[in-house]
Coordinates of C-alpha atoms in Angstrom, one line a residue:
Chain A
K1 CA 0.0 0.0 0.0
A2 CA 1.1 3.5 -0.7
G3 CA 1.8 5.6 2.4
V4 CA 0.3 8.9 3.4
T5 CA 1.1 11.5 0.7
Q6 CA 1.1 15.3 1.1
T7 CA 1.1 17.9 -1.6
P8 CA 2.8 20.2 -2.3
R9 CA 6.0 19.3 -0.4
Y10 CA 7.2 22.9 -0.4
L11 CA 5.4 26.2 -0.6
I12 CA 6.4 29.8 -0.4
K13 CA 3.8 32.4 0.2
T14 CA 3.7 36.0 1.3
R15 CA 1.9 37.5 4.3
G16 CA -1.9 38.0 3.7
Q17 CA -2.2 35.3 1.2
Q18 CA -4.1 32.1 1.7
V19 CA -2.9 28.5 1.1
T20 CA -4.4 25.1 0.7
L21 CA -2.5 21.9 1.6
S22 CA -3.6 18.4 0.7
C23 CA -3.3 15.0 2.3
S24 CA -4.1 11.6 0.9
P25 CA -4.3 9.0 3.6
I26 CA -3.4 5.3 3.2
S27 CA -6.1 3.5 1.2
G28 CA -8.8 2.4 3.6
H29 CA -8.0 4.9 6.3
R30 CA -10.9 7.0 7.4
S31 CA -9.3 9.4 9.9
V32 CA -6.9 12.2 9.1
S33 CA -5.2 14.5 11.6
W34 CA -3.2 17.6 11.0
Y35 CA -0.3 18.9 13.0
Q36 CA 1.9 22.0 12.8
Q37 CA 5.6 21.5 13.6
T38 CA 7.8 24.5 14.4
P39 CA 11.2 24.8 16.2
G40 CA 9.7 27.0 18.9
Q41 CA 6.3 25.3 19.5
G42 CA 7.1 21.7 18.6
L43 CA 4.3 19.5 17.2
Q44 CA 0.9 20.9 17.8
F45 CA -2.4 19.3 17.0
L46 CA -4.6 21.3 14.5
F47 CA -7.6 19.1 13.9
E48 CA -8.9 15.7 13.0
Y49 CA -11.4 14.5 10.5
F50 CA -13.3 11.3 10.5
S51 CA -15.8 10.3 7.9
E52 CA -15.9 13.9 6.6
T53 CA -16.7 15.4 10.0
Q54 CA -14.3 17.3 12.2
R55 CA -14.1 15.3 15.4
N56 CA -11.5 17.2 17.3
K57 CA -9.9 20.6 17.1
G58 CA -6.7 22.1 18.6
N59 CA -6.1 25.7 19.9
F60 CA -5.6 27.5 16.6
P61 CA -7.3 30.6 15.3
G62 CA -10.1 30.4 12.9
R63 CA -7.8 31.2 10.0
F64 CA -6.9 27.5 10.1
S65 CA -9.6 25.3 8.7
G66 CA -9.9 22.0 7.0
R67 CA -12.2 19.5 5.4
Q68 CA -12.4 15.9 4.4
F69 CA -13.8 14.4 1.2
S70 CA -15.8 11.2 0.7
N71 CA -12.6 9.4 -0.4
S72 CA -11.0 10.4 2.9
R73 CA -8.6 12.9 1.3
S74 CA -8.2 16.0 3.4
E75 CA -7.3 19.6 2.8
M76 CA -6.4 22.3 5.3
N77 CA -6.6 26.0 4.5
V78 CA -4.8 28.9 6.1
S79 CA -6.2 32.3 5.3
T80 CA -4.5 35.7 5.8
L81 CA -1.1 34.1 6.3
E82 CA 1.3 35.5 9.0
L83 CA 5.0 35.0 9.3
G84 CA 4.4 32.8 12.3
D85 CA 2.6 30.3 10.1
S86 CA 5.9 29.2 8.6
A87 CA 6.1 25.6 9.6
L88 CA 6.1 22.0 8.6
Y89 CA 2.6 20.7 8.3
L90 CA 2.1 17.0 8.9
C91 CA -0.9 14.9 8.4
A92 CA -1.5 11.5 9.8
S93 CA -4.0 8.8 9.1
T94 CA -5.4 5.9 11.0
T95 CA -7.6 3.0 9.9
Q96 CA -10.9 3.4 11.8
G97 CA -10.0 6.4 13.8
A98 CA -9.9 4.4 17.0
S99 CA -7.6 5.4 19.8
T100 CA -5.9 2.0 19.6
D101 CA -4.9 2.7 16.0
T102 CA -1.5 3.6 14.9
Q103 CA -1.1 7.0 13.3
Y104 CA 0.9 6.9 10.0
F105 CA 2.4 10.2 9.1
G106 CA 3.1 11.8 5.7
P107 CA 6.3 13.5 4.8
G108 CA 4.9 17.0 5.4
T109 CA 4.5 20.2 3.6
R110 CA 7.1 22.9 4.3
L111 CA 5.3 26.3 4.3
T112 CA 7.4 29.4 4.2
V113 CA 5.7 32.8 4.7
L114 CA 7.7 35.8 3.6
Chain B
A1 CA -4.6 19.6 29.8
Q2 CA -2.1 16.9 29.1
T3 CA 1.5 17.8 28.8
V4 CA 4.5 15.8 27.7
T5 CA 8.1 16.8 28.7
Q6 CA 11.3 15.6 27.2
S7 CA 14.1 17.1 29.3
Q8 CA 17.0 16.1 27.0
P9 CA 17.1 18.2 23.8
E10 CA 20.1 16.3 22.6
M11 CA 21.7 13.0 23.3
S12 CA 24.6 11.1 21.7
V13 CA 25.6 7.5 21.8
Q14 CA 28.4 5.4 20.5
E15 CA 27.5 2.8 17.9
A16 CA 26.6 -0.5 19.5
E17 CA 26.1 1.1 22.9
T18 CA 22.8 1.6 24.7
V19 CA 21.1 4.9 25.3
T20 CA 18.0 5.9 27.2
L21 CA 15.7 8.8 26.3
S22 CA 13.6 10.3 29.0
C23 CA 9.9 11.4 28.9
T24 CA 7.5 12.5 31.6
Y25 CA 3.9 13.4 31.2
D26 CA 1.1 14.9 33.1
T27 CA -2.5 13.7 33.0
S28 CA -5.4 13.1 35.2
E29 CA -6.6 10.3 33.1
S30 CA -6.1 6.6 34.0
D31 CA -6.5 5.1 30.6
Y32 CA -4.3 6.3 27.8
Y33 CA -1.6 5.4 25.3
L34 CA 2.0 6.4 25.1
F35 CA 4.2 6.4 22.0
W36 CA 7.7 7.0 20.8
Y37 CA 8.1 8.3 17.3
K38 CA 11.2 8.6 15.2
Q39 CA 11.7 11.5 12.8
P40 CA 14.8 11.0 10.6
P41 CA 16.2 14.0 8.7
S42 CA 14.0 13.1 5.8
R43 CA 11.1 14.1 8.0
Q44 CA 8.8 11.1 7.7
M45 CA 7.7 10.3 11.3
I46 CA 7.4 6.7 12.1
L47 CA 6.2 4.8 15.1
V48 CA 8.9 3.1 17.2
I49 CA 6.9 1.6 20.0
R50 CA 3.6 2.0 21.9
Q51 CA 2.5 1.3 25.4
E52 CA -1.1 0.9 26.8
A53 CA -1.4 2.4 30.2
Y54 CA -3.5 -0.5 31.5
K55 CA -0.7 -2.9 30.7
Q56 CA 2.0 -3.2 33.4
Q57 CA 4.4 -5.1 31.2
N58 CA 6.8 -2.8 29.4
A59 CA 6.6 -2.9 25.6
T60 CA 9.5 -4.2 23.5
E61 CA 10.2 -4.0 19.8
N62 CA 13.5 -5.6 18.9
R63 CA 16.2 -3.3 20.1
F64 CA 13.7 -0.8 21.5
S65 CA 12.1 -1.1 24.9
V66 CA 10.4 1.2 27.3
N67 CA 10.4 1.7 31.0
F68 CA 6.9 2.7 31.9
Q69 CA 6.3 3.9 35.4
K70 CA 2.6 4.9 35.6
A71 CA 2.7 6.3 39.2
A72 CA 5.7 8.4 38.4
K73 CA 4.2 9.3 34.9
S74 CA 7.5 8.4 33.3
F75 CA 8.0 6.7 30.0
S76 CA 11.6 6.3 28.9
L77 CA 12.9 4.7 25.7
K78 CA 15.9 2.4 25.7
I79 CA 17.8 1.7 22.5
S80 CA 20.1 -1.2 22.6
D81 CA 23.0 -1.9 20.2
S82 CA 22.6 1.5 18.7
Q83 CA 23.0 1.8 14.9
L84 CA 23.9 4.7 12.6
G85 CA 20.3 4.5 11.3
D86 CA 18.9 5.3 14.7
A87 CA 20.1 8.8 14.4
A88 CA 17.0 11.0 14.3
M89 CA 14.7 13.2 16.4
Y90 CA 12.6 11.1 18.8
F91 CA 9.3 12.3 20.1
C92 CA 7.3 11.0 23.0
A93 CA 3.6 11.3 22.6
Y94 CA 0.4 10.8 24.6
R95 CA -3.1 10.0 23.5
R96 CA -6.2 9.6 25.6
R97 CA -8.3 6.6 25.2
G98 CA -11.6 7.0 23.5
E99 CA -13.0 7.4 20.0
T100 CA -13.2 11.2 20.1
N101 CA -9.5 11.4 21.0
A102 CA -8.2 8.9 18.5
G103 CA -6.6 11.4 16.2
K104 CA -5.3 13.8 18.8
S105 CA -1.8 13.1 20.2
T106 CA 0.2 15.4 22.4
F107 CA 3.9 15.5 21.7
G108 CA 7.0 16.4 23.6
D109 CA 9.5 18.8 22.2
G110 CA 11.7 15.9 21.0
T111 CA 15.2 14.6 21.6
T112 CA 17.8 14.7 18.9
L113 CA 19.9 11.5 19.0
T114 CA 23.3 11.4 17.4
V115 CA 25.0 8.1 16.8
K116 CA 28.8 8.2 16.7
P117 CA 30.6 5.5 14.6

C-alpha cells in the first residue's frame, strides 16, 4: 500500500495570502489528523477529520480550517497568512479512527511565509 | 490539559552502545496510550513503540524497549545496540483513550539523537 502523501512538499507564500494543503491517507484509512511543527512550539495538533466530520480541534485561530472528502482525502486551509505560520505541516491517518490505531504520518508540507 | 516533557534536547551514543531517552507526562486520566516516534532528517515520522497504560508489562520491539512507570508518569525509551540508522529526532507522545481522542496526540519537544561511529 502507498503511504500517506502530502502535496505540495514545499510552498512559499507572502503575508496576507491564503494557502491550501492536501493530504491523501493510506487507502482504507478514514481518519486524518493535521499537526503543525515548528522549532519553537514543537508539534501541535490542529484538527482531526473522520468520515468527513471534524471530530477534534486544537487551539488554533479560525484562520486555520480543514475539510475531508468522501474518499478520505483531506485539505487544510490557512487564510491571511502570518510570518508565524511558517512551519512543517504534517498529516497522519489511521484505519478506523480508534484510539488504539497507529497513526501513519506523511512527509509533510514545508510552508514558508515571507 | 495533558503535557509531555522531554528534558533532553540532545543525546549522543556510540555505535553498538545503549542509550535511554527520557519522557515524563502529566495527565489526570487513568486510561491512555504512550508512544515513541522517530523522525529522521527526511522528516517522515514513524512509530517506534507504543504502550497501553493499563498494561503493566513494558513494551518491547526488537532493540527498542520502554520503562513505563505509571505512578511516576514516566516513559523512557531504551535503544540497545545503537546503529547509525537510529540517528533521528525522537518524540514522546500521549493519547487519551476514546474514539473522540483517537486522532489527537500530544507530543513532547523531541530529543535529537546522534550516533557516533
